[in-house]
Amino acid sequence: MTRQASYLDGDKAFVQALNAQLASLPKGKRRVFLFVHGYNTMFAEGLYRFAQVVHDSKMPAVPVLFTWASRGQLAQYVYDNNSATAARDDLERTIRLVFASNADEVNLMAHSMGNWVTVEALRQIKMTGGLPQTSKFGQLILAAPDIDIDVFKAQMRRFGKPKKPFIIVLSKDDKALGLSNFLAGGQARLGADADAAELTELGALVIDMTEVKALDSSNHGKFAQLAVIAPQLQQALERGVTAQRSSVGADEIARNSLEAIVKLPITVISAPLRAIAGR
């Protein structure tokens, strides 16, 4: 439930409020988690979805939601696409403000069409000299990205191979991205029809959730199910691992740290969940 709402008047007030919350975390672990919602998502829906992800993951970070003006209707795809594109400058400004805060680390997650505005904003930042505090950049998670694959390849060429791999969460049975594919004239979307091996060559780490049973009929919100095992998954990806196991169940993932579950370059984390990374 929403317990309180208030208005912050301007950039300075936003950074001050952010710093006040960061001060409650231990030095060296002052993290921000910035989330950008997707297509067909009104403000309230984006807020509650993000709140649920933060709650499920027990994330020790200050959560920040960036919302753009979706119309919240399936038939308004073109409107939403234009609206997301128009939000690029505001997202760039928000990212710069978060990096100017006292955060030690900034993690960014985008969902669906929110990936379009996110990658475009990061591209603009790259073209205008980048961020002065790039060492703060933690994880960039692109969940069910509604981006044309060829466009994304061009964007990645502009970025160059990142020091930390982008994490792309995809599912080949994503019905919402299937609709996007149709509306885009049959152009494949990054989150549903991508070649994982090709993406790893561009510097991405791919989480393939195709075989995971979704909690929504469109199979578009699977990324939220990762929140429950986020700490264990994060530990495994940070430490790297040696032993490969192909028969680990979801219940075991929830119980264990995954230390002996991940092996690169191709990793089976559990029967339905795969993580694939380049060398």
Tab-separated table of C-alpha atoms in Angstrom:
chain	number	residue	atom	x	y	z
A	1	MET	CA	0.000	0.000	0.000
A	2	THR	CA	1.056	3.591	-0.528
A	3	ARG	CA	1.815	5.050	2.889
A	4	GLN	CA	2.912	8.547	1.962
A	5	ALA	CA	3.359	10.824	-1.041
A	6	SER	CA	5.135	14.171	-1.239
A	7	TYR	CA	6.463	16.514	-3.890
A	8	LEU	CA	10.157	17.326	-4.338
A	9	ASP	CA	10.664	20.746	-5.879
A	10	GLY	CA	13.541	20.489	-8.298
A	11	ASP	CA	16.786	18.619	-8.808
A	12	LYS	CA	18.457	19.813	-5.613
A	13	ALA	CA	15.566	18.627	-3.433
A	14	PHE	CA	15.596	15.242	-5.190
A	15	VAL	CA	19.314	14.685	-4.559
A	16	GLN	CA	18.959	15.838	-0.934
A	17	ALA	CA	16.099	13.378	-0.336
A	18	LEU	CA	18.081	10.604	-2.004
A	19	ASN	CA	21.165	11.346	0.090
A	20	ALA	CA	19.077	11.324	3.264
A	21	GLN	CA	17.960	7.758	2.538
A	22	LEU	CA	21.434	6.663	1.446
A	23	ALA	CA	22.804	7.890	4.773
A	24	SER	CA	20.847	5.126	6.516
A	25	LEU	CA	22.950	2.490	4.735
A	26	PRO	CA	26.527	1.514	5.713
A	27	LYS	CA	29.349	3.369	3.991
A	28	GLY	CA	30.588	1.432	0.982
A	29	LYS	CA	27.165	-0.193	0.557
A	30	ARG	CA	25.089	2.842	-0.296
A	31	ARG	CA	23.294	1.601	-3.388
A	32	VAL	CA	20.514	2.989	-5.580
A	33	PHE	CA	18.205	0.771	-7.628
A	34	LEU	CA	16.645	2.713	-10.511
A	35	PHE	CA	13.720	1.084	-12.352
A	36	VAL	CA	12.097	2.100	-15.654
A	37	HIS	CA	8.703	0.513	-16.369
A	38	GLY	CA	7.443	-0.652	-19.750
A	39	TYR	CA	4.609	-0.477	-22.281
A	40	ASN	CA	0.960	-0.479	-21.217
A	41	THR	CA	1.902	0.486	-17.651
A	42	MET	CA	0.309	3.422	-15.891
A	43	PHE	CA	2.074	5.193	-13.018
A	44	ALA	CA	0.308	3.263	-10.242
A	45	GLU	CA	0.977	-0.101	-11.918
A	46	GLY	CA	4.668	0.707	-12.358
A	47	LEU	CA	4.915	1.815	-8.746
A	48	TYR	CA	3.350	-1.354	-7.347
A	49	ARG	CA	5.302	-3.673	-9.642
A	50	PHE	CA	8.562	-2.075	-8.583
A	51	ALA	CA	7.562	-2.121	-4.907
A	52	GLN	CA	6.879	-5.863	-5.188
A	53	VAL	CA	10.279	-6.501	-6.822
A	54	VAL	CA	12.042	-4.518	-4.090
A	55	HIS	CA	10.116	-6.371	-1.364
A	56	ASP	CA	10.685	-9.846	-2.836
A	57	SER	CA	14.393	-9.299	-3.406
A	58	LYS	CA	14.971	-7.832	0.070
A	59	MET	CA	17.220	-5.388	-1.705
A	60	PRO	CA	19.505	-3.271	0.532
A	61	ALA	CA	19.268	-0.255	-1.753
A	62	VAL	CA	17.322	2.979	-2.119
A	63	PRO	CA	14.659	2.348	-4.800
A	64	VAL	CA	13.996	5.034	-7.427
A	65	LEU	CA	11.215	4.708	-10.023
A	66	PHE	CA	11.404	6.582	-13.334
A	67	THR	CA	7.961	6.706	-14.905
A	68	TRP	CA	7.060	7.929	-18.376
A	69	ALA	CA	3.626	8.701	-19.834
A	70	SER	CA	2.263	5.354	-20.992
A	71	ARG	CA	-1.395	5.468	-21.975
A	72	GLY	CA	-1.963	2.073	-20.339
A	73	GLN	CA	-3.844	0.485	-23.251
A	74	LEU	CA	-2.783	-2.451	-25.426
A	75	ALA	CA	-3.987	-0.704	-28.595
A	76	GLN	CA	-1.859	2.380	-27.882
A	77	TYR	CA	1.527	0.852	-28.715
A	78	VAL	CA	2.570	3.629	-31.111
A	79	TYR	CA	1.544	6.296	-28.586
A	80	ASP	CA	3.608	4.572	-25.883
A	81	ASN	CA	6.615	4.223	-28.175
A	82	ASN	CA	6.547	7.925	-28.993
A	83	SER	CA	6.034	8.806	-25.335
A	84	ALA	CA	8.968	6.646	-24.247
A	85	THR	CA	11.168	8.247	-26.899
A	86	ALA	CA	10.163	11.704	-25.697
A	87	ALA	CA	11.274	10.766	-22.156
A	88	ARG	CA	14.915	10.163	-23.116
A	89	ASP	CA	16.191	13.555	-21.988
A	90	ASP	CA	14.385	13.354	-18.647
A	91	LEU	CA	15.767	9.886	-17.974
A	92	GLU	CA	19.265	11.068	-18.869
A	93	ARG	CA	18.853	13.931	-16.388
A	94	THR	CA	17.586	11.536	-13.715
A	95	ILE	CA	20.524	9.159	-14.231
A	96	ARG	CA	22.973	12.051	-13.933
A	97	LEU	CA	21.311	13.234	-10.704
A	98	VAL	CA	21.470	9.743	-9.184
A	99	PHE	CA	25.160	9.493	-10.067
A	100	ALA	CA	25.735	12.928	-8.521
A	101	SER	CA	24.313	11.664	-5.219
A	102	ASN	CA	26.286	10.024	-2.419
A	103	ALA	CA	25.551	6.560	-3.803
A	104	ASP	CA	28.464	4.136	-3.891
A	105	GLU	CA	26.749	2.044	-6.555
A	106	VAL	CA	23.908	2.596	-9.005
A	107	ASN	CA	22.010	-0.378	-10.436
A	108	LEU	CA	19.514	0.100	-13.244
A	109	MET	CA	16.698	-2.174	-14.423
A	110	ALA	CA	14.315	-1.545	-17.317
A	111	HIS	CA	11.326	-3.608	-18.422
A	112	SER	CA	9.754	-3.998	-21.861
A	113	MET	CA	9.594	-0.661	-23.738
A	114	GLY	CA	11.372	0.959	-20.809
A	115	ASN	CA	14.507	-0.619	-22.259
A	116	TRP	CA	14.166	1.518	-25.373
A	117	VAL	CA	14.182	4.791	-23.436
A	118	THR	CA	16.918	3.478	-21.109
A	119	VAL	CA	19.355	2.388	-23.807
A	120	GLU	CA	18.682	5.590	-25.762
A	121	ALA	CA	19.363	7.710	-22.658
A	122	LEU	CA	22.605	5.826	-22.000
A	123	ARG	CA	23.557	6.272	-25.652
A	124	GLN	CA	23.036	10.026	-25.302
A	125	ILE	CA	25.190	10.055	-22.177
A	126	LYS	CA	27.921	8.175	-24.032
A	127	MET	CA	27.799	10.621	-26.962
A	128	THR	CA	28.036	13.662	-24.689
A	129	GLY	CA	31.104	12.583	-22.774
A	130	GLY	CA	29.757	9.954	-20.432
A	131	LEU	CA	29.377	10.083	-16.660
A	132	PRO	CA	32.145	11.503	-14.443
A	133	GLN	CA	31.542	8.782	-11.817
A	134	THR	CA	31.409	5.668	-14.007
A	135	SER	CA	32.952	3.588	-11.206
A	136	LYS	CA	29.547	3.785	-9.485
A	137	PHE	CA	27.851	1.806	-12.245
A	138	GLY	CA	26.705	-1.571	-10.930
A	139	GLN	CA	24.355	-3.828	-12.879
A	140	LEU	CA	22.326	-2.865	-15.942
A	141	ILE	CA	19.427	-5.317	-16.316
A	142	LEU	CA	17.372	-5.272	-19.524
A	143	ALA	CA	14.250	-7.337	-18.762
A	144	ALA	CA	12.080	-8.495	-21.688
A	145	PRO	CA	13.531	-5.672	-23.814
A	146	ASP	CA	11.183	-4.367	-26.503
A	147	ILE	CA	13.942	-3.230	-28.841
A	148	ASP	CA	14.557	-4.161	-32.465
A	149	ILE	CA	17.528	-6.548	-32.454
A	150	ASP	CA	19.392	-4.751	-35.249
A	151	VAL	CA	18.869	-1.396	-33.523
A	152	PHE	CA	20.268	-2.844	-30.293
A	153	LYS	CA	23.351	-4.146	-32.113
A	154	ALA	CA	23.952	-0.660	-33.496
A	155	GLN	CA	23.532	0.826	-30.017
A	156	MET	CA	26.004	-1.688	-28.567
A	157	ARG	CA	28.555	-0.799	-31.218
A	158	ARG	CA	28.286	2.791	-30.040
A	159	PHE	CA	28.829	1.726	-26.408
A	160	GLY	CA	31.646	-0.663	-27.145
A	161	LYS	CA	32.062	-3.808	-25.082
A	162	PRO	CA	31.123	-2.803	-21.512
A	163	LYS	CA	33.427	-3.417	-18.546
A	164	LYS	CA	30.493	-5.062	-16.773
A	165	PRO	CA	28.186	-7.126	-18.994
A	166	PHE	CA	24.640	-5.994	-19.564
A	167	ILE	CA	22.219	-8.587	-18.174
A	168	ILE	CA	19.474	-9.393	-20.677
A	169	VAL	CA	16.461	-11.327	-19.378
A	170	LEU	CA	14.559	-12.910	-22.268
A	171	SER	CA	11.818	-15.452	-22.926
A	172	LYS	CA	11.028	-16.783	-26.371
A	173	ASP	CA	7.361	-17.363	-25.481
A	174	ASP	CA	6.730	-13.703	-24.569
A	175	LYS	CA	3.317	-12.940	-26.124
A	176	ALA	CA	3.524	-9.197	-25.548
A	177	LEU	CA	6.761	-9.026	-27.502
A	178	GLY	CA	5.129	-11.224	-30.142
A	179	LEU	CA	2.521	-8.488	-30.568
A	180	SER	CA	5.286	-5.900	-30.709
A	181	ASN	CA	6.981	-7.979	-33.408
A	182	PHE	CA	3.744	-7.952	-35.438
A	183	LEU	CA	3.225	-4.196	-35.008
A	184	ALA	CA	6.825	-3.586	-36.037
A	185	GLY	CA	6.291	-5.386	-39.335
A	186	GLY	CA	7.864	-8.670	-38.298
A	187	GLN	CA	11.059	-7.210	-36.877
A	188	ALA	CA	12.377	-9.484	-34.105
A	189	ARG	CA	12.465	-8.084	-30.579
A	190	LEU	CA	15.506	-8.427	-28.370
A	191	GLY	CA	13.602	-9.955	-25.456
A	192	ALA	CA	11.907	-12.754	-27.398
A	193	ASP	CA	13.853	-13.806	-30.466
A	194	ALA	CA	17.498	-13.017	-29.808
A	195	ASP	CA	20.530	-15.211	-30.474
A	196	ALA	CA	22.034	-15.586	-26.999
A	197	ALA	CA	25.482	-16.474	-28.313
A	198	GLU	CA	25.533	-13.374	-30.512
A	199	LEU	CA	24.497	-11.185	-27.581
A	200	THR	CA	27.306	-12.534	-25.418
A	201	GLU	CA	29.774	-11.539	-28.131
A	202	LEU	CA	28.494	-7.963	-27.739
A	203	GLY	CA	29.230	-8.092	-24.026
A	204	ALA	CA	25.915	-9.236	-22.553
A	205	LEU	CA	25.056	-11.902	-20.021
A	206	VAL	CA	21.791	-13.599	-21.005
A	207	ILE	CA	19.226	-15.045	-18.586
A	208	ASP	CA	16.926	-17.279	-20.646
A	209	MET	CA	13.585	-17.855	-18.900
A	210	THR	CA	11.770	-19.508	-21.814
A	211	GLU	CA	11.011	-22.676	-19.863
A	212	VAL	CA	9.993	-20.878	-16.667
A	213	LYS	CA	6.240	-20.940	-16.051
A	214	ALA	CA	4.983	-17.370	-15.932
A	215	LEU	CA	2.566	-15.923	-13.395
A	216	ASP	CA	0.904	-13.779	-16.072
A	217	SER	CA	-0.893	-14.924	-19.224
A	218	SER	CA	1.318	-12.892	-21.559
A	219	ASN	CA	4.617	-14.370	-20.232
A	220	HIS	CA	5.877	-10.776	-20.187
A	221	GLY	CA	6.498	-10.364	-16.463
A	222	LYS	CA	8.773	-13.326	-15.779
A	223	PHE	CA	11.631	-11.061	-14.762
A	224	ALA	CA	9.808	-10.220	-11.534
A	225	GLN	CA	10.054	-13.886	-10.518
A	226	LEU	CA	13.845	-13.527	-10.391
A	227	ALA	CA	13.483	-11.120	-7.478
A	228	VAL	CA	12.928	-13.962	-5.000
A	229	ILE	CA	16.365	-15.455	-5.770
A	230	ALA	CA	18.106	-12.157	-6.542
A	231	PRO	CA	20.660	-12.315	-3.683
A	232	GLN	CA	21.709	-15.881	-4.500
A	233	LEU	CA	21.857	-15.197	-8.218
A	234	GLN	CA	23.908	-12.054	-7.647
A	235	GLN	CA	26.412	-13.939	-5.499
A	236	ALA	CA	26.816	-16.650	-8.100
A	237	LEU	CA	27.347	-14.228	-10.951
A	238	GLU	CA	29.866	-12.179	-8.956
A	239	ARG	CA	31.928	-15.144	-7.761
A	240	GLY	CA	31.892	-17.167	-10.925
A	241	VAL	CA	31.723	-20.842	-10.429
A	242	THR	CA	33.277	-24.047	-11.568
A	243	ALA	CA	30.980	-27.033	-11.377
A	244	GLN	CA	28.160	-27.470	-13.867
A	245	ARG	CA	24.884	-29.042	-12.767
A	246	SER	CA	21.935	-29.539	-15.074
A	247	SER	CA	19.312	-30.919	-12.704
A	248	VAL	CA	18.924	-28.246	-10.059
A	249	GLY	CA	15.344	-27.412	-9.150
A	250	ALA	CA	13.826	-24.028	-8.382
A	251	ASP	CA	13.369	-24.992	-4.733
A	252	GLU	CA	17.089	-25.712	-4.441
A	253	ILE	CA	17.892	-22.356	-6.040
A	254	ALA	CA	15.841	-20.663	-3.335
A	255	ARG	CA	17.716	-22.528	-0.584
A	256	ASN	CA	21.296	-22.396	-1.785
A	257	SER	CA	23.818	-19.739	-2.780
A	258	LEU	CA	24.251	-21.168	-6.303
A	259	GLU	CA	28.011	-21.391	-5.734
A	260	ALA	CA	28.224	-24.743	-7.506
A	261	ILE	CA	25.496	-24.144	-10.045
A	262	VAL	CA	26.940	-21.630	-12.500
A	263	LYS	CA	29.592	-22.356	-15.077
A	264	LEU	CA	30.627	-20.060	-17.909
A	265	PRO	CA	30.481	-19.686	-20.859
A	266	ILE	CA	27.208	-21.667	-20.939
A	267	THR	CA	25.447	-22.208	-17.665
A	268	VAL	CA	22.396	-24.106	-16.594
A	269	ILE	CA	21.289	-22.608	-13.291
A	270	SER	CA	18.246	-24.818	-13.010
A	271	ALA	CA	16.183	-27.045	-15.241
A	272	PRO	CA	14.125	-24.123	-16.627
A	273	LEU	CA	16.536	-21.210	-16.099
A	274	ARG	CA	19.746	-20.678	-18.077
A	275	ALA	CA	22.465	-18.045	-17.804
A	276	ILE	CA	24.739	-17.617	-20.802
A	277	ALA	CA	27.830	-15.407	-20.909
A	278	GLY	CA	30.814	-14.856	-23.162
A	279	ARG	CA	34.368	-15.722	-22.254
